[in-house]
GROMACS .gro file of C-alpha atoms in nm:
model
  332
    1MET     CA    1  -0.019   0.043   0.019
    2MET     CA    2   0.263   0.310   0.080
    3ARG     CA    3   0.487   0.149  -0.227
    4ALA     CA    4   0.123   0.239  -0.445
    5ALA     CA    5   0.121   0.554  -0.217
    6THR     CA    6   0.433   0.664  -0.296
    7ALA     CA    7   0.484   0.629  -0.623
    8PHE     CA    8   0.134   0.817  -0.681
    9LEU     CA    9   0.243   1.055  -0.533
   10SER     CA   10   0.549   1.101  -0.716
   11LEU     CA   11   0.372   1.199  -0.989
   12ILE     CA   12   0.258   1.488  -0.856
   13PRO     CA   13   0.538   1.685  -0.616
   14THR     CA   14   0.431   2.057  -0.699
   15ALA     CA   15   0.150   1.954  -0.543
   16LEU     CA   16   0.199   1.774  -0.244
   17SER     CA   17   0.488   1.716  -0.044
   18PHE     CA   18   0.514   1.369   0.076
   19ALA     CA   19   0.719   1.130   0.273
   20THR     CA   20   0.632   0.780   0.416
   21THR     CA   21   0.820   0.598   0.679
   22LYS     CA   22   0.788   0.237   0.790
   23PRO     CA   23   0.546   0.204   1.094
   24SER     CA   24   0.724   0.312   1.439
   25PRO     CA   25   0.584   0.230   1.776
   26SER     CA   26   0.629   0.617   1.844
   27ILE     CA   27   0.567   0.922   1.649
   28HIS     CA   28   0.792   1.253   1.708
   29ARG     CA   29   0.635   1.560   1.740
   30GLY     CA   30   0.671   1.774   1.395
   31ALA     CA   31   0.752   2.218   1.443
   32SER     CA   32   0.387   2.347   1.600
   33SER     CA   33   0.172   2.468   1.292
   34LYS     CA   34   0.008   2.787   1.274
   35LEU     CA   35  -0.332   2.851   1.424
   36THR     CA   36  -0.498   2.836   1.076
   37ALA     CA   37  -0.256   2.763   0.812
   38LYS     CA   38  -0.177   2.888   0.508
   39LEU     CA   39  -0.199   2.791   0.141
   40GLY     CA   40   0.217   2.633   0.081
   41ASP     CA   41   0.242   2.595   0.405
   42THR     CA   42   0.387   2.242   0.546
   43ILE     CA   43   0.170   2.038   0.774
   44ASP     CA   44   0.295   1.699   0.959
   45PHE     CA   45   0.064   1.432   0.935
   46ALA     CA   46  -0.012   1.077   1.088
   47LYS     CA   47  -0.207   0.823   0.876
   48TYR     CA   48  -0.462   0.597   1.082
   49GLU     CA   49  -0.741   0.306   0.965
   50GLY     CA   50  -1.004   0.189   1.160
   51LEU     CA   51  -1.129  -0.163   1.084
   52GLY     CA   52  -1.058   0.018   0.660
   53ASN     CA   53  -1.225   0.384   0.804
   54ASP     CA   54  -0.922   0.589   0.741
   55PHE     CA   55  -0.840   0.912   0.899
   56ILE     CA   56  -0.525   1.183   0.866
   57LEU     CA   57  -0.425   1.265   1.252
   58ILE     CA   58  -0.271   1.614   1.304
   59ASP     CA   59  -0.124   1.710   1.639
   60ASP     CA   60  -0.200   2.026   1.740
   61ARG     CA   61  -0.179   1.964   2.140
   62ASP     CA   62  -0.063   2.270   2.222
   63LYS     CA   63  -0.369   2.437   2.006
   64SER     CA   64  -0.767   2.444   2.108
   65ASP     CA   65  -0.863   2.552   1.793
   66PRO     CA   66  -0.799   2.271   1.493
   67SER     CA   67  -0.504   2.399   1.235
   68LEU     CA   68  -0.666   2.319   0.951
   69THR     CA   69  -0.960   2.513   0.798
   70PRO     CA   70  -1.267   2.240   0.678
   71GLU     CA   71  -1.180   2.358   0.319
   72GLN     CA   72  -0.841   2.276   0.409
   73SER     CA   73  -0.896   1.951   0.544
   74GLU     CA   74  -1.161   1.859   0.264
   75ARG     CA   75  -0.860   1.917   0.056
   76LEU     CA   76  -0.660   1.640   0.225
   77CYS     CA   77  -0.886   1.399   0.204
   78ASN     CA   78  -0.875   1.381  -0.173
   79ARG     CA   79  -0.793   1.105  -0.313
   80ASN     CA   80  -0.681   1.176  -0.633
   81PHE     CA   81  -0.509   1.524  -0.558
   82GLY     CA   82  -0.440   1.485  -0.186
   83ILE     CA   83  -0.338   1.218   0.128
   84GLY     CA   84  -0.653   1.091   0.097
   85GLY     CA   85  -0.849   0.977   0.414
   86ASP     CA   86  -1.271   0.983   0.566
   87GLY     CA   87  -1.097   1.251   0.779
   88VAL     CA   88  -0.901   1.493   0.953
   89ILE     CA   89  -0.835   1.445   1.319
   90PHE     CA   90  -0.704   1.683   1.581
   91ALA     CA   91  -0.591   1.575   1.877
   92LEU     CA   92  -0.617   1.987   2.088
   93LYS     CA   93  -0.540   2.045   2.451
   94ALA     CA   94  -0.781   2.018   2.694
   95PRO     CA   95  -0.977   2.294   2.804
   96ALA     CA   96  -0.807   2.499   3.091
   97GLY     CA   97  -1.029   2.468   3.395
   98GLU     CA   98  -1.236   2.093   3.292
   99ASP     CA   99  -1.163   1.730   3.353
  100TYR     CA  100  -1.050   1.627   3.070
  101ASP     CA  101  -0.746   1.509   2.892
  102PHE     CA  102  -0.684   1.611   2.536
  103THR     CA  103  -1.023   1.746   2.294
  104MET     CA  104  -1.077   1.565   1.987
  105ARG     CA  105  -1.191   1.818   1.662
  106ILE     CA  106  -1.287   1.619   1.313
  107TYR     CA  107  -1.366   1.767   0.975
  108ASN     CA  108  -1.545   1.528   0.731
  109SER     CA  109  -1.409   1.449   0.397
  110ASP     CA  110  -1.641   1.671   0.263
  111GLY     CA  111  -1.525   1.977   0.479
  112SER     CA  112  -1.856   1.920   0.738
  113GLU     CA  113  -1.792   1.870   1.100
  114PRO     CA  114  -1.960   1.541   1.309
  115GLU     CA  115  -1.995   1.539   1.683
  116MET     CA  116  -1.825   1.249   1.699
  117CYS     CA  117  -1.647   0.953   1.522
  118GLY     CA  118  -1.646   0.574   1.683
  119ASN     CA  119  -1.311   0.436   1.473
  120GLY     CA  120  -1.183   0.835   1.458
  121ILE     CA  121  -1.201   0.826   1.830
  122ARG     CA  122  -1.001   0.471   1.864
  123CYS     CA  123  -0.745   0.597   1.601
  124PHE     CA  124  -0.732   0.938   1.819
  125ALA     CA  125  -0.603   0.708   2.131
  126GLN     CA  126  -0.359   0.538   1.956
  127PHE     CA  127  -0.224   0.859   1.834
  128LEU     CA  128  -0.219   1.006   2.130
  129LYS     CA  129  -0.013   0.668   2.254
  130ASP     CA  130   0.225   0.678   1.990
  131LEU     CA  131   0.318   1.034   2.051
  132GLY     CA  132   0.417   0.931   2.424
  133GLU     CA  133   0.098   0.991   2.579
  134ASP     CA  134   0.093   0.651   2.769
  135GLN     CA  135  -0.182   0.558   2.955
  136GLU     CA  136  -0.435   0.330   3.055
  137SER     CA  137  -0.750   0.552   2.961
  138TYR     CA  138  -0.759   0.946   2.825
  139ARG     CA  139  -1.102   1.133   2.895
  140ILE     CA  140  -1.178   1.254   2.545
  141LYS     CA  141  -1.392   1.591   2.530
  142THR     CA  142  -1.564   1.563   2.201
  143LEU     CA  143  -1.862   1.785   2.052
  144ALA     CA  144  -2.065   1.480   2.206
  145GLY     CA  145  -1.957   1.532   2.513
  146PRO     CA  146  -1.675   1.335   2.747
  147ILE     CA  147  -1.557   0.985   2.565
  148ILE     CA  148  -1.347   0.744   2.753
  149PRO     CA  149  -1.115   0.501   2.512
  150VAL     CA  150  -0.944   0.194   2.777
  151MET     CA  151  -0.606   0.059   2.581
  152ASN     CA  152  -0.603  -0.242   2.600
  153ASP     CA  153  -0.358  -0.524   2.685
  154ASP     CA  154  -0.421  -0.713   2.305
  155GLY     CA  155  -0.366  -0.395   2.122
  156THR     CA  156  -0.759  -0.360   2.044
  157ILE     CA  157  -0.891  -0.018   2.225
  158THR     CA  158  -1.239  -0.047   2.407
  159VAL     CA  159  -1.446   0.298   2.421
  160ASP     CA  160  -1.646   0.392   2.709
  161MET     CA  161  -1.913   0.526   2.463
  162GLY     CA  162  -2.158   0.685   2.652
  163GLU     CA  163  -2.555   0.608   2.639
  164PRO     CA  164  -2.746   0.553   2.339
  165ILE     CA  165  -3.030   0.910   2.301
  166LEU     CA  166  -3.354   0.774   2.276
  167ASP     CA  167  -3.576   1.085   2.210
  168GLY     CA  168  -3.712   1.121   1.866
  169PRO     CA  169  -3.697   1.530   1.861
  170THR     CA  170  -3.333   1.515   1.990
  171VAL     CA  171  -3.168   1.246   1.752
  172PRO     CA  172  -3.297   1.434   1.597
  173THR     CA  173  -3.556   1.323   1.415
  174THR     CA  174  -3.938   1.422   1.312
  175LEU     CA  175  -4.069   1.045   1.271
  176ALA     CA  176  -4.356   1.063   1.486
  177PRO     CA  177  -4.196   0.820   1.793
  178ASN     CA  178  -4.350   0.509   1.836
  179ALA     CA  179  -4.205   0.321   2.083
  180GLU     CA  180  -4.054   0.346   2.465
  181HIS     CA  181  -3.869   0.689   2.572
  182ASN     CA  182  -4.075   0.861   2.320
  183SER     CA  183  -3.849   0.718   2.021
  184VAL     CA  184  -3.867   0.586   1.685
  185LEU     CA  185  -3.845   0.246   1.678
  186GLU     CA  186  -3.891   0.070   1.304
  187GLN     CA  187  -4.137   0.337   1.225
  188THR     CA  188  -4.252   0.320   0.837
  189HIS     CA  189  -4.155   0.588   0.629
  190THR     CA  190  -4.117   0.698   0.205
  191CYS     CA  191  -3.817   0.770   0.102
  192ASN     CA  192  -3.645   0.744  -0.213
  193GLY     CA  193  -3.968   0.581  -0.349
  194LYS     CA  194  -4.011   0.310  -0.089
  195GLU     CA  195  -4.154   0.194   0.281
  196TRP     CA  196  -3.864   0.157   0.543
  197LYS     CA  197  -3.895   0.096   0.867
  198ILE     CA  198  -3.644   0.336   1.079
  199SER     CA  199  -3.518   0.336   1.382
  200ALA     CA  200  -3.408   0.669   1.535
  201VAL     CA  201  -3.119   0.609   1.771
  202SER     CA  202  -2.840   0.933   1.842
  203MET     CA  203  -2.455   0.863   1.999
  204GLY     CA  204  -2.424   1.184   1.985
  205ASN     CA  205  -2.484   1.214   1.682
  206PRO     CA  206  -2.757   1.062   1.432
  207HIS     CA  207  -2.829   0.752   1.327
  208ALA     CA  208  -3.163   0.589   1.129
  209ILE     CA  209  -3.118   0.218   1.151
  210ILE     CA  210  -3.287  -0.012   0.877
  211PHE     CA  211  -3.268  -0.386   0.890
  212VAL     CA  212  -3.350  -0.597   0.574
  213ASP     CA  213  -3.313  -0.940   0.507
  214ASP     CA  214  -3.077  -0.936   0.243
  215LEU     CA  215  -2.814  -0.653   0.272
  216GLU     CA  216  -2.739  -0.715  -0.143
  217LYS     CA  217  -3.068  -0.791  -0.241
  218ASP     CA  218  -3.285  -0.506  -0.012
  219ILE     CA  219  -3.110  -0.204  -0.104
  220ASP     CA  220  -3.012   0.008  -0.368
  221PHE     CA  221  -2.688   0.083  -0.141
  222GLU     CA  222  -2.575   0.372  -0.396
  223LYS     CA  223  -2.919   0.527  -0.405
  224ASP     CA  224  -3.109   0.473  -0.124
  225GLY     CA  225  -2.794   0.566   0.129
  226PRO     CA  226  -2.757   0.908  -0.001
  227ALA     CA  227  -3.105   0.898  -0.075
  228LEU     CA  228  -3.156   0.845   0.366
  229GLU     CA  229  -2.900   1.055   0.482
  230SER     CA  230  -3.042   1.440   0.310
  231ASP     CA  231  -3.431   1.336   0.375
  232THR     CA  232  -3.400   1.636   0.635
  233GLY     CA  233  -3.753   1.625   0.585
  234ALA     CA  234  -3.674   1.334   0.844
  235PHE     CA  235  -3.382   1.459   0.941
  236PRO     CA  236  -3.323   1.758   0.997
  237ALA     CA  237  -2.960   1.737   1.089
  238LYS     CA  238  -2.941   1.461   0.822
  239THR     CA  239  -2.804   1.166   0.932
  240ASN     CA  240  -2.592   0.857   0.884
  241VAL     CA  241  -2.786   0.537   0.798
  242GLU     CA  242  -2.720   0.204   0.870
  243PHE     CA  243  -2.843  -0.124   0.680
  244VAL     CA  244  -2.836  -0.459   0.844
  245GLN     CA  245  -2.864  -0.791   0.850
  246VAL     CA  246  -2.924  -1.022   1.120
  247MET     CA  247  -2.721  -1.317   1.121
  248SER     CA  248  -2.757  -1.514   1.413
  249PRO     CA  249  -2.824  -1.398   1.758
  250SER     CA  250  -2.525  -1.305   1.836
  251HIS     CA  251  -2.396  -1.150   1.450
  252LEU     CA  252  -2.510  -0.866   1.241
  253LYS     CA  253  -2.395  -0.711   0.986
  254MET     CA  254  -2.407  -0.431   0.822
  255LYS     CA  255  -2.330  -0.128   0.529
  256VAL     CA  256  -2.305   0.248   0.663
  257TRP     CA  257  -2.332   0.512   0.433
  258GLU     CA  258  -2.206   0.772   0.664
  259ARG     CA  259  -2.311   1.146   0.698
  260GLY     CA  260  -2.082   1.392   0.504
  261ALA     CA  261  -1.903   1.103   0.409
  262GLY     CA  262  -2.046   0.850   0.194
  263PRO     CA  263  -1.947   0.473   0.183
  264THR     CA  264  -1.708   0.364   0.405
  265LEU     CA  265  -1.579   0.088   0.546
  266ALA     CA  266  -1.657   0.122   0.892
  267CYS     CA  267  -1.843   0.355   1.130
  268GLY     CA  268  -1.809   0.306   1.482
  269THR     CA  269  -2.096   0.502   1.672
  270GLY     CA  270  -2.311   0.343   1.373
  271THR     CA  271  -2.266   0.012   1.527
  272CYS     CA  272  -2.286   0.090   1.824
  273ALA     CA  273  -2.661   0.269   1.759
  274LEU     CA  274  -2.763  -0.016   1.529
  275VAL     CA  275  -2.664  -0.276   1.846
  276VAL     CA  276  -2.890  -0.044   2.067
  277ALA     CA  277  -3.186  -0.012   1.816
  278ALA     CA  278  -3.173  -0.439   1.743
  279ILE     CA  279  -3.194  -0.546   2.130
  280ARG     CA  280  -3.456  -0.314   2.142
  281ALA     CA  281  -3.629  -0.459   1.821
  282GLY     CA  282  -3.599  -0.765   2.015
  283LYS     CA  283  -3.396  -0.871   1.616
  284VAL     CA  284  -3.081  -1.021   1.912
  285PRO     CA  285  -3.097  -1.024   2.327
  286ARG     CA  286  -2.827  -0.809   2.523
  287ALA     CA  287  -2.492  -1.004   2.536
  288GLY     CA  288  -2.216  -0.968   2.814
  289LYS     CA  289  -1.935  -0.874   2.837
  290GLU     CA  290  -1.834  -1.072   2.531
  291GLY     CA  291  -2.049  -0.775   2.293
  292VAL     CA  292  -2.217  -0.865   1.976
  293ARG     CA  293  -2.059  -0.926   1.695
  294VAL     CA  294  -2.100  -0.635   1.458
  295THR     CA  295  -1.905  -0.732   1.054
  296LEU     CA  296  -1.879  -0.429   0.866
  297PRO     CA  297  -1.727  -0.377   0.554
  298GLY     CA  298  -1.400  -0.379   0.655
  299GLY     CA  299  -1.392  -0.626   1.008
  300ASP     CA  300  -1.563  -0.653   1.275
  301LEU     CA  301  -1.647  -0.467   1.607
  302PHE     CA  302  -1.787  -0.599   1.929
  303ILE     CA  303  -2.049  -0.413   2.132
  304GLU     CA  304  -2.170  -0.461   2.436
  305TRP     CA  305  -2.462  -0.244   2.570
  306ARG     CA  306  -2.447  -0.245   2.963
  307GLU     CA  307  -2.792  -0.286   3.155
  308GLU     CA  308  -2.603  -0.171   3.452
  309ASN     CA  309  -2.513   0.109   3.374
  310ASN     CA  310  -2.677   0.213   3.004
  311LYS     CA  311  -2.373   0.250   2.870
  312ILE     CA  312  -2.235   0.126   2.540
  313TYR     CA  313  -1.883   0.041   2.493
  314MET     CA  314  -1.765  -0.041   2.116
  315SER     CA  315  -1.393  -0.279   2.110
  316GLY     CA  316  -1.159  -0.296   1.808
  317PRO     CA  317  -0.866  -0.191   1.666
  318ALA     CA  318  -0.662   0.108   1.576
  319THR     CA  319  -0.380   0.082   1.303
  320PHE     CA  320  -0.153   0.342   1.256
  321SER     CA  321  -0.047   0.362   0.835
  322PHE     CA  322   0.228   0.565   0.753
  323LYS     CA  323   0.356   0.931   0.849
  324GLY     CA  324   0.470   1.178   0.620
  325GLN     CA  325   0.418   1.607   0.486
  326ALA     CA  326   0.209   1.780   0.281
  327THR     CA  327   0.188   2.089   0.115
  328LEU     CA  328  -0.126   2.261   0.126
  329LYS     CA  329  -0.262   2.400  -0.178
  330ASP     CA  330  -0.527   2.577  -0.363
  331ARG     CA  331  -0.732   2.277  -0.546
  332PRO     CA  332  -0.922   2.095  -0.634
   0.00000   0.00000   0.00000
């Protein structure tokens, strides 16, 4: 993979300066970038992926705000003219006087800013560890509230994702509540000329979960996904869309169309949301600490919805891919 990236980038040396290294257990902090980088500035980055959901990580631990704009981040995420990625994640310092270790901000590949990202938070935690912030766990401030990733001995990361939000208007969705907690559970809704049964759950960001008998036959993913994502009549802030097939009482399989990123290989918050929806709809029982196995295009995550505190715990990998430098440019 790195050979291909290096060969490609060598074709456009004036557009992007880039240097790769072999994966290393530590990533050294580069020169501090300015609060907002300018055209022509060179930035240091590291690339990580969580089950193929890939991110550009920027070390901004000396800053309160991202050093790049949403527009600059969008350009870096371009897979033809930039580094390529599903988003840019910034490791920022904790707010003064608040009980956090760090702050995480993320810009999607379209320049929009989500509240949180489940695969992204695992990559964020691994990035911190590789930078030398060697803690067993981190208390991270996100736009969705506090998130706590824990570094496991087997190399995986378990993230306390907090409690799911079930109240329909808070998700937010305008679909009529039809279940306990003023929630939307398999509510009928028409979109893209089709009738769907939608469950709405927020993990700090909105999710529309749809159960199908066959992921390959029952949906037109490239058309139904974006249509549901942008159906602001039902989801005023737009929504992530998860199509789910029940494989067994302990195994779910999904495809995701992410708000602001489109089709991705994995979505951590979506995986948490769909397990909640599946348990509430009686599709699967509530599992113990081993969790429910969810197979995504990029691999498996394990999700536990703990009855004793109503919190959701997500376990999975985060992998360092490469690091380098990129020069900001004004196109595309």
